[in-house]
Structures are given as structure tokens and as C-alpha cells.
Amino acid sequence: MELLLLPQWFVVVATTIVIIISSFYSFYPSKYGKKQKVAPHAGGGWPIIGHLFLIRGPEPLHLTLSKMADQNGPIFTVQLGTRRGLIVNSHEMAEECLKTNDVAFSNRQRTAAMSLMGYNFAMFGFSNYGAYWREMRKIAVLRLLSNRKVAALAWSREVQVRAMNKQCYNSMPNVDMKRVLGDLTLSMMVRTVAGDVEARMGEEERERWRRSVRDFFKMMTVHTISDAVPCLGWMDRFGKMERAFIDTGKEFDTMLQGWLQEHKDTWNGAREDDDFMNEMLDAAHTATQEFPHYDADTINKAMCLTMIVGGSETTAAVLTWALTLLLNNRHTLKKAQEELDIHVGRERLVNESDLENLAYIRAVIKETTRLQPPVPVIPREAGVDCLVAGYHIPAGTRLFINNWKIQRDPRVWADPLEFRPERFLTSHKDIDFQGLHFELLPFGGGRRVCPAVSSARRFAELALASFLQGFDVDTSSGEPIDMAAGFGTTNMIFSPIQVCLKPRMSPIHYA
């Protein structure tokens, strides 16, 4: 997360208030003032802001928390302004949080950014646990991401990956695959959400909405004064960030409203292969009867924005890391292409029905998400008091499950730093990433696990298989790719992925 720097005048005004409040909660975690057993507290915090200066970058959050875990153990707390943060670094503790205390930790931190950009928390991925969240989640699971719906949209995914291969073929030999894969996943999500709106855009308009998406992702990570000290939220109005949140939200809303109006003008009832906006025209109208504080348009746009935000950058991260790890471990790249040659060949294009036979490709995706989870730190917030590992955790405590650390635990994973897809064909073949195995939680766990896990997995497998079937690939420099990650909510490789491509199939397959 990024943090808006606190001005000096704010420090003078807030020092006494913050110290009194934070000291009270540090020594008296119970609301009745009775001291209870509390988790170990990490040292090194500053007055007022606590450990915020450590986790605001530029080093990725999961790396910072991992270094702190090496000093403080599998569970400890940090001070985040007036709030406490609980840091969890083992799968046993993660299971306590996401299974034993699943309901207790079902809230999300309510930030100024998501209030102003996310339709006042109408985006269910950022709303607190309650009746509204349950209804939106039900709509997402049963209507937008059901097995029937995912199967009905298979043609759309195949169209997108063929377009990617065509783009790569026309751009040979040197291609920046980080950009290509980012464009692919964003186009896929927009097509799934709103149909072929991108095809009707000019190049300038297309670049504008792509820039809007990048801005939205960047602004999501910004934390303001009110996020650190909620009682001082009125001070946000004197900074520039509140205005930036509003402007970013308005620009995205303008695009979504335009797409929604097109769907309203042509809607004639929902069909199985409809995009999400058409499906939501009916679902959102019904939901407003139960939740009148949001109108139907707001619910529709908030749901579609949730899907775009949740599905585009995370899937791009998985594919980018998968390609990087394959290029840096050439024997695995060779195995993946050999599997494709055996089960599909080079005379026809791979399709979704082939995926069941591509066990190694599936293992590559799993091992990628183990080593480089797209969401390396799972954020939650305690809605009620609870116990974790015997420690009292007060309501309002912010939970950070360091997935990146957990998935490299040598107690669970032999040679945890090595890229070994074979482990998911042998010793760990029964472990999946549906949120039920707490050793592997790249898409979260518990009741707030990502509802699009199955569809994201299928798309990632199809995109990787299609690319590896179509091209022999090498780094442009002939050297291994730098594995450094950038700072942000999503774990994305920092450097461009410059590759040199050669076609493996007849030119007719790239038309």
C-alpha cells in the first residue's frame, strides 16, 4: 500500500490524540479494560504512524512482512496508526483465520480510495460482510460464474487467445510479452463483462480506457490520513488525494455508464451466453428492492467493475510469471511443449476441451501461483473479537495473511524456492487452489475466496497452452529474466518480458 505523507501541522494536531488512543488499545485490548493474552508485537515502529513507514514501499509488502516474520515468528502484530495489524505467516494460523474464525475475519478494510472510486463500497469485493455482500456474492457465483455460464463463454476465451497469437505472429520476432499478456487479460475481462465494446473503439479511445484501468489499480493501493487515523478523516479534504480518487472514479464510471446504456438499448432478456452486463440488468433490478440505498445502475456497474478489477491484473500476473519461470527453467518449457505435441499436435489449434489432457500445463499454473501468488498478501479485518493461536484479537484488527511466505514453507514444500511443476503431479497432486488447502491460497480462502477461481484457471491454462503451441520462445538477450517484483496489491514482475519468437505451426493458424 502507498501512504499519503503526513504534513507537519497534522503531526502537531494529532500526536496527543493518537498516542492516548493507541496506548489504551495496546495495553487494554478488551473493551472492558481487562488485559488479555495478546500476540507478540513487532518492534521498530515510529510514534503516531507505527509501522506504516515499513509497509508503504518501495519494497513489495510480502517481502517486507517476510523479513519481519523471520525476526518475530509466524504470528505477530504491528501498529498502523490507531489500528493494529495481525500478520500471519504459517498455514496453521491461516487455517485458524480463514476456517475457524472465517466469519470473524470476513470484513474488508474500508479505505477512502474504495469509498470514492468503488461506488461507496457497492463493489462487493470491497464491502463488509453482511446481507448485501451475501446477495452480491450469490449473484456472482450462481449467475455470472456458474459452470454453465463459464462453459457458454468458452468461445469468447478461445477468440481472445487466437487474437493474442495473431498479434504475436505479426509482431515477430521481438515482443514484449508483459504488455501482450496484460492486454489479453484486460480485453478478455471487458469482453466477458460488456461484450464486444472494445471492437467498436478507436485506438485513442481504447488507450484511454486502458489508462483508466491502470490508474484505478494504482489508486487502489493509496492510503490516506483517514485510513491510518479514522477520526481525522475530515483532513483528507485538504489534500489532493481525495480529488484524485473522485476524478479516477468518475472517468471509469463514464465508460461503464456508456457501456451499460448500450446494453439497455438492445436488451431483450438474458440468455446463457450473454455478457455480465446483460445478465445483471435483471439481477440488479431485483437487488434494488432489497437494497434501495443503491440503484440498479450502480449495482450493475459496481459488479462489472469488481469483475474487471478482480480478473484482469491477477490473471495477467499469473501468465507473466508462468512464462518467466518457464524461460528461466528451460527443461520445464520443453516438457510443456512436448505434452502439447503429444495430446494436440501442430495441425490444429488447442481448445478448452483439450485442457483435461494437459496435466503438465495445469501443474505449471499451480506451481506458478505457489511461487508467485498473484495476491501475495490476503487482507481482511476482524468484525468481532476472536482468538487466534490463543491470542485475543480485538474487533477492528486488520489481518494480513502472508501467502507468499506460507507457500514457500520448507515444512510443506520440498526445495520450496525451486520451480518444480512435477510436485503437483506426484507429492502434492491432491492440493488445489480452491481455498480449501491452506498451504496454497493464491486466490484467498474462506467465504471470501475469489469466486472466479475456476474460470481464471481455465483461461490461464488455455492462454499458456495456446502460446506455447504456437511459438518457440527465447529471451531477446539470451539471459535469464530478472525476477524482481514491483510494488502493488497484485504481485507483478517489474521488468518488461522481451522475448524472441519463432512460429511452430503453419501460417494459416495465425490468420
PDB file of C-alpha atoms in Angstrom, residues 279-499:
ATOM      1  CA  GLU A 279     -27.160 -10.735 -17.017  1.00  0.00           C
ATOM      2  CA  MET A 280     -27.027  -8.004 -14.380  1.00  0.00           C
ATOM      3  CA  LEU A 281     -29.801  -5.924 -15.948  1.00  0.00           C
ATOM      4  CA  ASP A 282     -32.261  -8.382 -14.474  1.00  0.00           C
ATOM      5  CA  ALA A 283     -30.329  -9.282 -11.316  1.00  0.00           C
ATOM      6  CA  ALA A 284     -29.592  -5.670 -10.332  1.00  0.00           C
ATOM      7  CA  HIS A 285     -33.228  -4.609 -10.671  1.00  0.00           C
ATOM      8  CA  THR A 286     -34.259  -7.383  -8.278  1.00  0.00           C
ATOM      9  CA  ALA A 287     -31.468  -6.500  -5.828  1.00  0.00           C
ATOM     10  CA  THR A 288     -32.542  -2.858  -5.531  1.00  0.00           C
ATOM     11  CA  GLN A 289     -35.812  -3.978  -3.987  1.00  0.00           C
ATOM     12  CA  GLU A 290     -33.850  -5.401  -1.043  1.00  0.00           C
ATOM     13  CA  PHE A 291     -31.079  -2.767  -1.004  1.00  0.00           C
ATOM     14  CA  PRO A 292     -32.723   0.533  -2.011  1.00  0.00           C
ATOM     15  CA  HIS A 293     -29.685   2.602  -0.958  1.00  0.00           C
ATOM     16  CA  TYR A 294     -28.103   1.532  -4.283  1.00  0.00           C
ATOM     17  CA  ASP A 295     -29.915   1.996  -7.598  1.00  0.00           C
ATOM     18  CA  ALA A 296     -29.900  -0.701 -10.276  1.00  0.00           C
ATOM     19  CA  ASP A 297     -27.333   1.048 -12.462  1.00  0.00           C
ATOM     20  CA  THR A 298     -24.942   1.412  -9.532  1.00  0.00           C
ATOM     21  CA  ILE A 299     -25.231  -2.263  -8.615  1.00  0.00           C
ATOM     22  CA  ASN A 300     -24.678  -3.304 -12.238  1.00  0.00           C
ATOM     23  CA  LYS A 301     -21.628  -1.069 -12.711  1.00  0.00           C
ATOM     24  CA  ALA A 302     -20.188  -1.986  -9.317  1.00  0.00           C
ATOM     25  CA  MET A 303     -20.477  -5.699 -10.071  1.00  0.00           C
ATOM     26  CA  CYS A 304     -18.887  -5.309 -13.505  1.00  0.00           C
ATOM     27  CA  LEU A 305     -16.103  -3.150 -12.118  1.00  0.00           C
ATOM     28  CA  THR A 306     -15.447  -5.799  -9.450  1.00  0.00           C
ATOM     29  CA  MET A 307     -15.060  -8.431 -12.160  1.00  0.00           C
ATOM     30  CA  ILE A 308     -12.720  -6.296 -14.274  1.00  0.00           C
ATOM     31  CA  VAL A 309     -10.553  -5.320 -11.299  1.00  0.00           C
ATOM     32  CA  GLY A 310     -10.526  -8.814  -9.827  1.00  0.00           C
ATOM     33  CA  GLY A 311      -9.936 -10.736 -13.031  1.00  0.00           C
ATOM     34  CA  SER A 312      -7.634  -8.780 -15.301  1.00  0.00           C
ATOM     35  CA  GLU A 313      -4.428  -7.888 -13.453  1.00  0.00           C
ATOM     36  CA  THR A 314      -4.313 -11.061 -11.337  1.00  0.00           C
ATOM     37  CA  THR A 315      -4.616 -13.319 -14.395  1.00  0.00           C
ATOM     38  CA  ALA A 316      -2.030 -11.232 -16.250  1.00  0.00           C
ATOM     39  CA  ALA A 317       0.322 -11.680 -13.293  1.00  0.00           C
ATOM     40  CA  VAL A 318      -0.129 -15.471 -13.325  1.00  0.00           C
ATOM     41  CA  LEU A 319       0.577 -15.713 -17.062  1.00  0.00           C
ATOM     42  CA  THR A 320       3.546 -13.348 -16.940  1.00  0.00           C
ATOM     43  CA  TRP A 321       5.158 -15.216 -14.051  1.00  0.00           C
ATOM     44  CA  ALA A 322       4.432 -18.583 -15.709  1.00  0.00           C
ATOM     45  CA  LEU A 323       6.213 -17.561 -18.903  1.00  0.00           C
ATOM     46  CA  THR A 324       9.098 -16.061 -16.919  1.00  0.00           C
ATOM     47  CA  LEU A 325       9.553 -19.197 -14.822  1.00  0.00           C
ATOM     48  CA  LEU A 326       9.427 -21.428 -17.901  1.00  0.00           C
ATOM     49  CA  LEU A 327      12.052 -19.315 -19.670  1.00  0.00           C
ATOM     50  CA  ASN A 328      14.288 -19.391 -16.610  1.00  0.00           C
ATOM     51  CA  ASN A 329      13.828 -23.183 -16.343  1.00  0.00           C
ATOM     52  CA  ARG A 330      14.090 -24.385 -19.937  1.00  0.00           C
ATOM     53  CA  HIS A 331      13.593 -28.068 -19.152  1.00  0.00           C
ATOM     54  CA  THR A 332      10.065 -27.253 -17.938  1.00  0.00           C
ATOM     55  CA  LEU A 333       9.345 -25.266 -21.115  1.00  0.00           C
ATOM     56  CA  LYS A 334      10.426 -28.273 -23.190  1.00  0.00           C
ATOM     57  CA  LYS A 335       8.191 -30.619 -21.175  1.00  0.00           C
ATOM     58  CA  ALA A 336       5.170 -28.359 -21.616  1.00  0.00           C
ATOM     59  CA  GLN A 337       5.613 -28.188 -25.398  1.00  0.00           C
ATOM     60  CA  GLU A 338       6.211 -31.936 -25.636  1.00  0.00           C
ATOM     61  CA  GLU A 339       2.903 -32.519 -23.831  1.00  0.00           C
ATOM     62  CA  LEU A 340       1.133 -30.251 -26.319  1.00  0.00           C
ATOM     63  CA  ASP A 341       2.697 -32.040 -29.290  1.00  0.00           C
ATOM     64  CA  ILE A 342       1.580 -35.435 -27.934  1.00  0.00           C
ATOM     65  CA  HIS A 343      -2.007 -34.568 -26.968  1.00  0.00           C
ATOM     66  CA  VAL A 344      -2.865 -31.843 -29.503  1.00  0.00           C
ATOM     67  CA  GLY A 345      -0.197 -31.734 -32.202  1.00  0.00           C
ATOM     68  CA  ARG A 346       0.538 -28.855 -34.562  1.00  0.00           C
ATOM     69  CA  GLU A 347      -2.122 -29.451 -37.185  1.00  0.00           C
ATOM     70  CA  ARG A 348      -4.942 -27.828 -35.241  1.00  0.00           C
ATOM     71  CA  LEU A 349      -5.303 -25.216 -32.513  1.00  0.00           C
ATOM     72  CA  VAL A 350      -5.634 -26.219 -28.873  1.00  0.00           C
ATOM     73  CA  ASN A 351      -9.061 -25.577 -27.373  1.00  0.00           C
ATOM     74  CA  GLU A 352     -10.643 -25.823 -23.930  1.00  0.00           C
ATOM     75  CA  SER A 353     -11.712 -29.429 -24.400  1.00  0.00           C
ATOM     76  CA  ASP A 354      -8.011 -30.363 -24.597  1.00  0.00           C
ATOM     77  CA  LEU A 355      -7.191 -28.960 -21.164  1.00  0.00           C
ATOM     78  CA  GLU A 356      -8.161 -32.120 -19.280  1.00  0.00           C
ATOM     79  CA  ASN A 357      -5.336 -33.936 -21.078  1.00  0.00           C
ATOM     80  CA  LEU A 358      -2.730 -31.248 -20.383  1.00  0.00           C
ATOM     81  CA  ALA A 359      -1.750 -32.213 -16.839  1.00  0.00           C
ATOM     82  CA  TYR A 360       1.712 -30.650 -17.040  1.00  0.00           C
ATOM     83  CA  ILE A 361       0.346 -27.304 -18.233  1.00  0.00           C
ATOM     84  CA  ARG A 362      -2.049 -27.392 -15.288  1.00  0.00           C
ATOM     85  CA  ALA A 363       0.849 -28.186 -12.947  1.00  0.00           C
ATOM     86  CA  VAL A 364       2.824 -25.255 -14.382  1.00  0.00           C
ATOM     87  CA  ILE A 365      -0.017 -22.872 -13.496  1.00  0.00           C
ATOM     88  CA  LYS A 366      -0.299 -24.322  -9.982  1.00  0.00           C
ATOM     89  CA  GLU A 367       3.440 -24.125  -9.340  1.00  0.00           C
ATOM     90  CA  THR A 368       3.498 -20.566 -10.679  1.00  0.00           C
ATOM     91  CA  THR A 369       0.801 -19.492  -8.240  1.00  0.00           C
ATOM     92  CA  ARG A 370       2.684 -21.223  -5.422  1.00  0.00           C
ATOM     93  CA  LEU A 371       5.997 -19.460  -6.054  1.00  0.00           C
ATOM     94  CA  GLN A 372       4.494 -16.153  -7.188  1.00  0.00           C
ATOM     95  CA  PRO A 373       0.897 -15.833  -5.935  1.00  0.00           C
ATOM     96  CA  PRO A 374      -0.987 -13.070  -7.765  1.00  0.00           C
ATOM     97  CA  VAL A 375      -2.264 -11.750  -4.419  1.00  0.00           C
ATOM     98  CA  PRO A 376       0.701 -12.403  -2.106  1.00  0.00           C
ATOM     99  CA  VAL A 377      -0.897 -10.840   0.996  1.00  0.00           C
ATOM    100  CA  ILE A 378      -4.550 -11.611   1.788  1.00  0.00           C
ATOM    101  CA  PRO A 379      -6.199  -8.642   3.548  1.00  0.00           C
ATOM    102  CA  ARG A 380      -9.102  -8.977   5.973  1.00  0.00           C
ATOM    103  CA  GLU A 381     -10.451  -7.176   9.026  1.00  0.00           C
ATOM    104  CA  ALA A 382     -11.905  -8.586  12.230  1.00  0.00           C
ATOM    105  CA  GLY A 383     -15.583  -7.703  12.576  1.00  0.00           C
ATOM    106  CA  VAL A 384     -15.779  -9.102  16.115  1.00  0.00           C
ATOM    107  CA  ASP A 385     -13.368 -10.117  18.862  1.00  0.00           C
ATOM    108  CA  CYS A 386     -11.881 -13.577  18.403  1.00  0.00           C
ATOM    109  CA  LEU A 387      -8.972 -15.849  19.394  1.00  0.00           C
ATOM    110  CA  VAL A 388      -6.117 -16.888  17.079  1.00  0.00           C
ATOM    111  CA  ALA A 389      -3.444 -19.233  18.445  1.00  0.00           C
ATOM    112  CA  GLY A 390      -4.768 -18.394  21.908  1.00  0.00           C
ATOM    113  CA  TYR A 391      -4.241 -14.668  21.408  1.00  0.00           C
ATOM    114  CA  HIS A 392      -7.047 -12.158  21.842  1.00  0.00           C
ATOM    115  CA  ILE A 393      -7.735 -10.313  18.573  1.00  0.00           C
ATOM    116  CA  PRO A 394      -9.985  -7.258  19.050  1.00  0.00           C
ATOM    117  CA  ALA A 395     -12.630  -6.247  16.512  1.00  0.00           C
ATOM    118  CA  GLY A 396     -11.197  -3.784  14.020  1.00  0.00           C
ATOM    119  CA  THR A 397      -7.806  -5.514  13.819  1.00  0.00           C
ATOM    120  CA  ARG A 398      -6.539  -5.648  10.243  1.00  0.00           C
ATOM    121  CA  LEU A 399      -5.412  -9.103   9.170  1.00  0.00           C
ATOM    122  CA  PHE A 400      -2.610  -9.703   6.657  1.00  0.00           C
ATOM    123  CA  ILE A 401      -2.022 -13.342   5.668  1.00  0.00           C
ATOM    124  CA  ASN A 402       1.398 -13.526   4.018  1.00  0.00           C
ATOM    125  CA  ASN A 403       0.606 -16.052   1.341  1.00  0.00           C
ATOM    126  CA  TRP A 404       3.985 -15.639  -0.333  1.00  0.00           C
ATOM    127  CA  LYS A 405       5.735 -16.743   2.868  1.00  0.00           C
ATOM    128  CA  ILE A 406       3.316 -19.600   3.559  1.00  0.00           C
ATOM    129  CA  GLN A 407       3.688 -21.083   0.087  1.00  0.00           C
ATOM    130  CA  ARG A 408       7.477 -21.251   0.473  1.00  0.00           C
ATOM    131  CA  ASP A 409       7.391 -23.075   3.816  1.00  0.00           C
ATOM    132  CA  PRO A 410      10.033 -25.864   3.731  1.00  0.00           C
ATOM    133  CA  ARG A 411       7.929 -27.864   6.210  1.00  0.00           C
ATOM    134  CA  VAL A 412       5.356 -28.330   3.443  1.00  0.00           C
ATOM    135  CA  TRP A 413       7.243 -27.893   0.175  1.00  0.00           C
ATOM    136  CA  ALA A 414      10.482 -29.719  -0.607  1.00  0.00           C
ATOM    137  CA  ASP A 415      13.010 -27.364  -2.228  1.00  0.00           C
ATOM    138  CA  PRO A 416      10.477 -24.539  -1.853  1.00  0.00           C
ATOM    139  CA  LEU A 417      12.437 -21.970  -3.872  1.00  0.00           C
ATOM    140  CA  GLU A 418      12.703 -24.211  -6.928  1.00  0.00           C
ATOM    141  CA  PHE A 419      10.222 -24.162  -9.815  1.00  0.00           C
ATOM    142  CA  ARG A 420       9.072 -27.789  -9.936  1.00  0.00           C
ATOM    143  CA  PRO A 421       5.668 -28.294 -11.602  1.00  0.00           C
ATOM    144  CA  GLU A 422       6.155 -32.041 -11.189  1.00  0.00           C
ATOM    145  CA  ARG A 423       5.337 -31.752  -7.474  1.00  0.00           C
ATOM    146  CA  PHE A 424       1.675 -31.241  -8.448  1.00  0.00           C
ATOM    147  CA  LEU A 425       1.727 -34.499 -10.391  1.00  0.00           C
ATOM    148  CA  THR A 426       3.230 -36.504  -7.520  1.00  0.00           C
ATOM    149  CA  SER A 427       3.643 -35.492  -3.864  1.00  0.00           C
ATOM    150  CA  HIS A 428       1.129 -32.613  -3.948  1.00  0.00           C
ATOM    151  CA  LYS A 429      -1.228 -33.766  -6.691  1.00  0.00           C
ATOM    152  CA  ASP A 430      -4.277 -33.541  -4.396  1.00  0.00           C
ATOM    153  CA  ILE A 431      -3.671 -29.906  -3.402  1.00  0.00           C
ATOM    154  CA  ASP A 432      -5.575 -27.297  -5.377  1.00  0.00           C
ATOM    155  CA  PHE A 433      -6.115 -23.547  -5.096  1.00  0.00           C
ATOM    156  CA  GLN A 434      -9.846 -23.506  -4.401  1.00  0.00           C
ATOM    157  CA  GLY A 435      -9.241 -22.171  -0.879  1.00  0.00           C
ATOM    158  CA  LEU A 436      -9.613 -25.487   0.965  1.00  0.00           C
ATOM    159  CA  HIS A 437      -5.892 -26.262   1.301  1.00  0.00           C
ATOM    160  CA  PHE A 438      -4.305 -23.606   3.448  1.00  0.00           C
ATOM    161  CA  GLU A 439      -0.797 -24.438   2.227  1.00  0.00           C
ATOM    162  CA  LEU A 440      -1.816 -22.990  -1.158  1.00  0.00           C
ATOM    163  CA  LEU A 441      -4.041 -19.897  -1.150  1.00  0.00           C
ATOM    164  CA  PRO A 442      -3.107 -17.802  -4.203  1.00  0.00           C
ATOM    165  CA  PHE A 443      -6.732 -16.672  -4.625  1.00  0.00           C
ATOM    166  CA  GLY A 444      -7.640 -16.428  -0.957  1.00  0.00           C
ATOM    167  CA  GLY A 445      -9.663 -18.753   1.223  1.00  0.00           C
ATOM    168  CA  GLY A 446     -12.735 -18.979   3.404  1.00  0.00           C
ATOM    169  CA  ARG A 447     -16.041 -17.454   2.384  1.00  0.00           C
ATOM    170  CA  ARG A 448     -14.277 -14.549   0.672  1.00  0.00           C
ATOM    171  CA  VAL A 449     -12.227 -16.772  -1.641  1.00  0.00           C
ATOM    172  CA  CYS A 450     -12.201 -15.418  -5.191  1.00  0.00           C
ATOM    173  CA  PRO A 451     -15.428 -16.688  -6.837  1.00  0.00           C
ATOM    174  CA  ALA A 452     -13.770 -16.754 -10.275  1.00  0.00           C
ATOM    175  CA  VAL A 453     -11.019 -19.266  -9.406  1.00  0.00           C
ATOM    176  CA  SER A 454     -12.268 -21.979 -11.787  1.00  0.00           C
ATOM    177  CA  SER A 455     -12.816 -19.700 -14.779  1.00  0.00           C
ATOM    178  CA  ALA A 456      -9.488 -17.905 -14.175  1.00  0.00           C
ATOM    179  CA  ARG A 457      -7.672 -21.234 -14.057  1.00  0.00           C
ATOM    180  CA  ARG A 458      -9.221 -22.387 -17.336  1.00  0.00           C
ATOM    181  CA  PHE A 459      -8.367 -19.146 -19.089  1.00  0.00           C
ATOM    182  CA  ALA A 460      -4.777 -19.144 -17.800  1.00  0.00           C
ATOM    183  CA  GLU A 461      -4.265 -22.751 -18.903  1.00  0.00           C
ATOM    184  CA  LEU A 462      -5.777 -22.081 -22.335  1.00  0.00           C
ATOM    185  CA  ALA A 463      -3.758 -18.899 -22.905  1.00  0.00           C
ATOM    186  CA  LEU A 464      -0.466 -20.507 -21.869  1.00  0.00           C
ATOM    187  CA  ALA A 465      -1.130 -23.666 -23.876  1.00  0.00           C
ATOM    188  CA  SER A 466      -2.072 -21.670 -26.992  1.00  0.00           C
ATOM    189  CA  PHE A 467       1.043 -19.522 -26.791  1.00  0.00           C
ATOM    190  CA  LEU A 468       3.413 -22.458 -26.220  1.00  0.00           C
ATOM    191  CA  GLN A 469       1.777 -24.437 -29.017  1.00  0.00           C
ATOM    192  CA  GLY A 470       2.179 -21.530 -31.392  1.00  0.00           C
ATOM    193  CA  PHE A 471       5.711 -20.343 -30.682  1.00  0.00           C
ATOM    194  CA  ASP A 472       9.221 -21.315 -29.796  1.00  0.00           C
ATOM    195  CA  VAL A 473      10.331 -18.631 -27.402  1.00  0.00           C
ATOM    196  CA  ASP A 474      13.621 -17.315 -26.058  1.00  0.00           C
ATOM    197  CA  THR A 475      14.662 -14.181 -24.208  1.00  0.00           C
ATOM    198  CA  SER A 476      15.829 -11.438 -26.548  1.00  0.00           C
ATOM    199  CA  SER A 477      19.099 -11.149 -24.635  1.00  0.00           C
ATOM    200  CA  GLY A 478      19.611 -14.871 -24.221  1.00  0.00           C
ATOM    201  CA  GLU A 479      19.904 -14.263 -20.462  1.00  0.00           C
ATOM    202  CA  PRO A 480      17.521 -15.247 -17.646  1.00  0.00           C
ATOM    203  CA  ILE A 481      14.759 -12.751 -16.867  1.00  0.00           C
ATOM    204  CA  ASP A 482      15.075 -10.560 -13.767  1.00  0.00           C
ATOM    205  CA  MET A 483      12.564 -11.916 -11.228  1.00  0.00           C
ATOM    206  CA  ALA A 484      12.168  -8.696  -9.209  1.00  0.00           C
ATOM    207  CA  ALA A 485       8.540  -7.810  -8.461  1.00  0.00           C
ATOM    208  CA  GLY A 486       7.011  -4.348  -8.473  1.00  0.00           C
ATOM    209  CA  PHE A 487       5.164  -2.717  -5.591  1.00  0.00           C
ATOM    210  CA  GLY A 488       1.386  -3.016  -5.520  1.00  0.00           C
ATOM    211  CA  THR A 489      -1.597  -5.062  -4.387  1.00  0.00           C
ATOM    212  CA  THR A 490      -1.036  -7.532  -7.231  1.00  0.00           C
ATOM    213  CA  ASN A 491       2.281  -9.370  -7.468  1.00  0.00           C
ATOM    214  CA  MET A 492       3.513  -8.318 -10.919  1.00  0.00           C
ATOM    215  CA  ILE A 493       7.023  -8.714 -12.295  1.00  0.00           C
ATOM    216  CA  PHE A 494       8.724  -5.335 -12.544  1.00  0.00           C
ATOM    217  CA  SER A 495      10.659  -5.563 -15.830  1.00  0.00           C
ATOM    218  CA  PRO A 496       9.294  -5.952 -19.363  1.00  0.00           C
ATOM    219  CA  ILE A 497       9.442  -9.522 -20.723  1.00  0.00           C
ATOM    220  CA  GLN A 498      11.281  -9.073 -24.005  1.00  0.00           C
ATOM    221  CA  VAL A 499      11.237 -12.328 -25.998  1.00  0.00           C
TER     222      VAL A 499
END
